[in-house]
Tab-separated table of C-alpha atoms in Angstrom:
chain	number	residue	atom	x	y	z
Q	1	UNK	CA	-112.426	-239.482	-47.411
Q	2	UNK	CA	-109.685	-240.526	-49.731
Q	3	UNK	CA	-109.390	-238.762	-52.969
Q	4	UNK	CA	-106.572	-238.588	-55.555
Q	5	UNK	CA	-107.456	-236.834	-58.998
Q	6	UNK	CA	-105.194	-236.832	-62.009
Q	7	UNK	CA	-106.271	-236.302	-65.613
Q	8	UNK	CA	-107.450	-239.267	-67.440
Q	9	UNK	CA	-105.430	-238.855	-70.621
Q	10	UNK	CA	-102.803	-236.389	-72.205
Q	11	UNK	CA	-100.996	-236.340	-75.549
Q	12	UNK	CA	-97.601	-234.782	-76.412
Q	13	UNK	CA	-94.982	-234.688	-78.922
Q	14	UNK	CA	-91.767	-236.302	-79.160
Q	15	UNK	CA	-89.076	-233.774	-77.763
Q	16	UNK	CA	-91.643	-231.883	-75.871
Q	17	UNK	CA	-92.265	-231.148	-72.077
Q	18	UNK	CA	-95.316	-232.408	-70.391
Q	19	UNK	CA	-96.731	-231.892	-66.823
Q	20	UNK	CA	-99.053	-234.327	-65.203
Q	21	UNK	CA	-100.890	-232.925	-62.285
Q	22	UNK	CA	-102.210	-234.635	-59.195
Q	23	UNK	CA	-104.338	-233.344	-56.438
Q	24	UNK	CA	-105.042	-235.231	-53.261
Q	25	UNK	CA	-107.298	-235.401	-50.015
Q	26	UNK	CA	-106.350	-238.042	-47.811
Q	27	UNK	CA	-106.743	-238.638	-44.053
Q	28	UNK	CA	-103.029	-239.272	-43.522
Q	29	UNK	CA	-99.855	-238.291	-45.603
Q	30	UNK	CA	-96.396	-239.903	-45.438
Q	31	UNK	CA	-95.182	-238.888	-48.822
Q	32	UNK	CA	-96.291	-239.020	-52.504
Q	33	UNK	CA	-95.107	-241.340	-55.151
Q	34	UNK	CA	-94.900	-241.378	-59.043
Q	35	UNK	CA	-94.981	-244.632	-60.770
Q	36	UNK	CA	-94.917	-245.467	-64.474
Q	37	UNK	CA	-96.797	-248.274	-65.888
Q	38	UNK	CA	-96.575	-249.602	-69.559
Q	39	UNK	CA	-99.683	-251.569	-70.873
Q	40	UNK	CA	-99.553	-255.014	-69.535
Q	41	UNK	CA	-96.682	-254.493	-67.168
Q	42	UNK	CA	-96.355	-253.627	-63.336
Q	43	UNK	CA	-95.836	-250.078	-62.094
Q	44	UNK	CA	-92.185	-248.995	-61.918
Q	45	UNK	CA	-90.964	-246.494	-59.460
Q	46	UNK	CA	-90.251	-243.038	-60.583
Q	47	UNK	CA	-90.068	-240.600	-57.739
Q	48	UNK	CA	-90.912	-239.981	-53.999
Q	49	UNK	CA	-91.569	-236.570	-52.353
Q	50	UNK	CA	-92.203	-235.829	-48.748
Q	51	UNK	CA	-91.050	-232.419	-48.295
Q	52	UNK	CA	-92.316	-229.469	-50.390
Q	53	UNK	CA	-90.355	-228.568	-53.406
Q	54	UNK	CA	-88.962	-230.061	-56.544
Q	55	UNK	CA	-87.101	-233.465	-56.872
Q	56	UNK	CA	-85.060	-233.763	-60.119
Q	57	UNK	CA	-84.038	-237.274	-61.532
Q	58	UNK	CA	-82.740	-237.042	-65.185
Q	59	UNK	CA	-85.523	-236.127	-67.674
Q	60	UNK	CA	-88.051	-236.593	-64.746
Q	61	UNK	CA	-88.946	-234.023	-61.902
Q	62	UNK	CA	-91.547	-234.249	-59.305
Q	63	UNK	CA	-92.975	-231.316	-57.328
Q	64	UNK	CA	-94.958	-231.341	-54.025
Q	65	UNK	CA	-97.020	-228.775	-52.290
Q	66	UNK	CA	-98.355	-230.304	-49.020
Q	67	UNK	CA	-100.387	-227.136	-48.202
Q	68	UNK	CA	-102.208	-227.272	-51.452
Q	69	UNK	CA	-102.538	-231.079	-51.643
Q	70	UNK	CA	-100.843	-230.997	-55.136
Q	71	UNK	CA	-98.080	-232.585	-56.962
Q	72	UNK	CA	-96.825	-232.652	-60.394
Q	73	UNK	CA	-94.570	-234.909	-62.533
Q	74	UNK	CA	-92.553	-233.104	-65.243
Q	75	UNK	CA	-91.321	-235.200	-68.169
Q	76	UNK	CA	-88.758	-233.311	-70.367
Q	77	UNK	CA	-87.245	-234.363	-73.819
Q	78	UNK	CA	-90.148	-236.663	-74.350
Q	79	UNK	CA	-89.444	-239.966	-76.075
Q	80	UNK	CA	-91.845	-242.539	-77.809
Q	81	UNK	CA	-90.988	-244.913	-74.887
Q	82	UNK	CA	-92.493	-242.621	-72.395
Q	83	UNK	CA	-95.996	-243.464	-73.822
Q	84	UNK	CA	-97.400	-245.039	-70.681
Q	85	UNK	CA	-99.753	-244.599	-67.736
Q	86	UNK	CA	-98.553	-242.539	-64.874
Q	87	UNK	CA	-99.859	-243.250	-61.434
Q	88	UNK	CA	-99.941	-240.792	-58.560
Q	89	UNK	CA	-99.968	-242.484	-55.140
Q	90	UNK	CA	-100.172	-241.115	-51.644
Q	91	UNK	CA	-98.609	-243.086	-48.720
Q	92	UNK	CA	-101.084	-242.955	-45.941
Q	93	UNK	CA	-99.493	-244.886	-42.946
Q	94	UNK	CA	-98.724	-248.259	-44.404
Q	95	UNK	CA	-100.523	-248.299	-47.648
Q	96	UNK	CA	-100.405	-246.390	-50.870
Q	97	UNK	CA	-103.564	-244.770	-52.274
Q	98	UNK	CA	-103.482	-244.514	-55.977
Q	99	UNK	CA	-105.327	-242.347	-58.407
Q	100	UNK	CA	-106.736	-243.925	-61.581
Q	101	UNK	CA	-103.651	-242.949	-63.658
Q	102	UNK	CA	-102.977	-240.575	-66.542
Q	103	UNK	CA	-102.371	-242.238	-69.873
Q	104	UNK	CA	-99.827	-240.228	-71.824
Q	105	UNK	CA	-99.648	-240.887	-75.673
Q	106	UNK	CA	-96.349	-239.450	-77.312
Q	107	UNK	CA	-96.528	-238.861	-80.964
Q	108	UNK	CA	-93.628	-238.471	-83.643
R	1	UNK	CA	-79.885	-258.176	-56.866
R	2	UNK	CA	-83.132	-259.735	-57.476
R	3	UNK	CA	-86.369	-257.606	-57.437
R	4	UNK	CA	-89.702	-258.548	-56.058
R	5	UNK	CA	-90.788	-261.732	-57.555
R	6	UNK	CA	-94.247	-263.178	-57.928
R	7	UNK	CA	-95.659	-266.295	-59.127
R	8	UNK	CA	-97.502	-267.510	-61.059
R	9	UNK	CA	-97.411	-264.643	-63.807
R	10	UNK	CA	-100.563	-265.742	-65.443
R	11	UNK	CA	-103.483	-268.112	-64.423
R	12	UNK	CA	-107.018	-268.960	-65.222
R	13	UNK	CA	-109.592	-270.096	-62.842
R	14	UNK	CA	-113.249	-270.899	-62.904
R	15	UNK	CA	-115.798	-269.331	-60.524
R	16	UNK	CA	-115.856	-270.785	-57.177
R	17	UNK	CA	-112.340	-272.058	-57.172
R	18	UNK	CA	-109.413	-271.017	-54.887
R	19	UNK	CA	-106.199	-269.331	-55.730
R	20	UNK	CA	-102.874	-268.992	-54.021
R	21	UNK	CA	-100.426	-266.041	-55.274
R	22	UNK	CA	-96.980	-265.956	-53.863
R	23	UNK	CA	-94.451	-263.112	-53.452
R	24	UNK	CA	-90.650	-262.837	-52.511
R	25	UNK	CA	-89.594	-259.346	-51.479
R	26	UNK	CA	-86.426	-257.656	-52.205
R	27	UNK	CA	-83.484	-258.934	-49.902
R	28	UNK	CA	-83.474	-257.139	-46.857
R	29	UNK	CA	-87.097	-255.947	-47.171
R	30	UNK	CA	-89.274	-257.017	-44.458
R	31	UNK	CA	-92.592	-255.459	-45.322
R	32	UNK	CA	-94.895	-256.847	-48.040
R	33	UNK	CA	-98.171	-255.382	-49.219
R	34	UNK	CA	-100.743	-256.801	-51.834
R	35	UNK	CA	-102.635	-254.619	-54.307
R	36	UNK	CA	-105.349	-255.514	-56.761
R	37	UNK	CA	-105.425	-253.545	-60.148
R	38	UNK	CA	-108.432	-253.969	-62.250
R	39	UNK	CA	-108.189	-252.918	-65.847
R	40	UNK	CA	-108.131	-249.097	-66.429
R	41	UNK	CA	-107.999	-248.300	-62.617
R	42	UNK	CA	-105.170	-247.622	-60.107
R	43	UNK	CA	-104.016	-250.319	-57.690
R	44	UNK	CA	-106.266	-250.962	-54.703
R	45	UNK	CA	-104.641	-251.817	-51.386
R	46	UNK	CA	-105.488	-255.246	-50.003
R	47	UNK	CA	-103.121	-256.115	-47.071
R	48	UNK	CA	-99.849	-255.153	-45.551
R	49	UNK	CA	-97.651	-257.423	-43.439
R	50	UNK	CA	-94.575	-256.720	-41.467
R	51	UNK	CA	-92.643	-259.353	-39.510
R	52	UNK	CA	-95.406	-261.931	-40.151
R	53	UNK	CA	-98.032	-259.847	-38.742
R	54	UNK	CA	-100.961	-257.988	-40.489
R	55	UNK	CA	-100.332	-254.229	-40.337
R	56	UNK	CA	-103.170	-253.041	-42.564
R	57	UNK	CA	-106.076	-254.303	-44.495
R	58	UNK	CA	-108.159	-252.727	-47.246
R	59	UNK	CA	-111.828	-252.909	-48.103
R	60	UNK	CA	-111.970	-256.385	-49.370
R	61	UNK	CA	-114.151	-259.288	-48.411
R	62	UNK	CA	-113.215	-262.069	-46.043
R	63	UNK	CA	-112.488	-264.292	-49.096
R	64	UNK	CA	-109.217	-262.595	-49.241
R	65	UNK	CA	-106.584	-263.631	-46.852
R	66	UNK	CA	-102.785	-263.439	-46.651
R	67	UNK	CA	-99.934	-264.448	-44.535
R	68	UNK	CA	-96.088	-263.774	-44.234
R	69	UNK	CA	-93.584	-266.384	-43.640
R	70	UNK	CA	-90.168	-266.174	-41.507
R	71	UNK	CA	-88.163	-265.586	-44.746
R	72	UNK	CA	-90.557	-262.525	-45.312
R	73	UNK	CA	-92.153	-264.155	-48.356
R	74	UNK	CA	-95.937	-263.828	-48.585
R	75	UNK	CA	-99.114	-265.642	-49.905
R	76	UNK	CA	-102.273	-264.077	-50.873
R	77	UNK	CA	-105.238	-266.539	-50.873
R	78	UNK	CA	-108.621	-265.852	-52.530
R	79	UNK	CA	-111.489	-268.194	-51.895
R	80	UNK	CA	-114.680	-268.723	-53.794
R	81	UNK	CA	-113.627	-266.933	-56.849
R	82	UNK	CA	-115.728	-264.445	-58.659
R	83	UNK	CA	-115.600	-263.143	-62.118
R	84	UNK	CA	-114.835	-259.599	-60.623
R	85	UNK	CA	-111.635	-260.852	-58.990
R	86	UNK	CA	-110.229	-261.046	-62.416
R	87	UNK	CA	-107.210	-258.561	-62.074
R	88	UNK	CA	-103.528	-258.086	-61.861
R	89	UNK	CA	-102.404	-258.625	-58.293
R	90	UNK	CA	-99.366	-256.843	-57.242
R	91	UNK	CA	-96.939	-257.354	-54.530
R	92	UNK	CA	-94.978	-254.421	-53.039
R	93	UNK	CA	-91.741	-254.705	-51.111
R	94	UNK	CA	-90.316	-252.228	-48.772
R	95	UNK	CA	-88.022	-251.562	-45.712
R	96	UNK	CA	-89.665	-251.648	-42.169
R	97	UNK	CA	-92.042	-248.771	-41.546
R	98	UNK	CA	-90.478	-245.953	-39.604
R	99	UNK	CA	-86.937	-246.068	-40.908
R	100	UNK	CA	-85.727	-243.007	-42.314
R	101	UNK	CA	-85.331	-244.466	-45.788
R	102	UNK	CA	-88.548	-246.490	-45.674
R	103	UNK	CA	-90.695	-243.944	-47.613
R	104	UNK	CA	-88.899	-243.865	-51.001
R	105	UNK	CA	-88.269	-247.578	-51.368
R	106	UNK	CA	-91.583	-249.128	-52.431
R	107	UNK	CA	-91.301	-251.577	-55.428
R	108	UNK	CA	-93.572	-253.686	-57.215
R	109	UNK	CA	-93.232	-257.124	-58.672
R	110	UNK	CA	-94.243	-258.052	-62.042
R	111	UNK	CA	-97.622	-259.057	-60.821
R	112	UNK	CA	-99.950	-262.077	-61.364
R	113	UNK	CA	-102.526	-261.869	-63.833
R	114	UNK	CA	-105.624	-263.714	-62.685
R	115	UNK	CA	-108.368	-264.498	-65.036
R	116	UNK	CA	-111.678	-265.871	-63.641
R	117	UNK	CA	-114.032	-267.643	-66.045
């Protein structure tokens, strides 16, 4: 079966660091994506991992361990505008399989 | 450069009606996929098209159909609308499958919000 798990909600304080975890079990694997989605808007691309290790892009970093079926998104120096849902998605052949998303609320 | 464009952005239909949603991919992208996102959930895969051919289909009824045109734009059609079809319909654009850079260039349009009453 296809299963992607991530926490439903998280809260953090402005300026802090937060880590959003994602575990997956899929029949195929061609990479893992993280998207940010603000309420009422479409998902925007954040990161892509296909090999094990850490990918860093500004305040955002994403990590992948294929053997453990595990990824995380790390957000540093949190800002109020980072309040959004974060979607973990595995690419299986030609389609993306999404988790339900993690709703992050950043407080002042 | 224009991103993925979708139309219409919002629409309201009544049960039993038909709807057509349109998508234009990023210039140079030849693959288009459609997703349905119900409130509070992640997007669900509906179709993928590449070079005008269906490459993948999700677990959706036959009321859902799609096609891709020679200019790589695409239409999603839904017949006999049900209340449960109310959702955000997303179009995703990417390079052809198999190219080295294809994996990290999947971008979504702004979506079409469909409300069925």
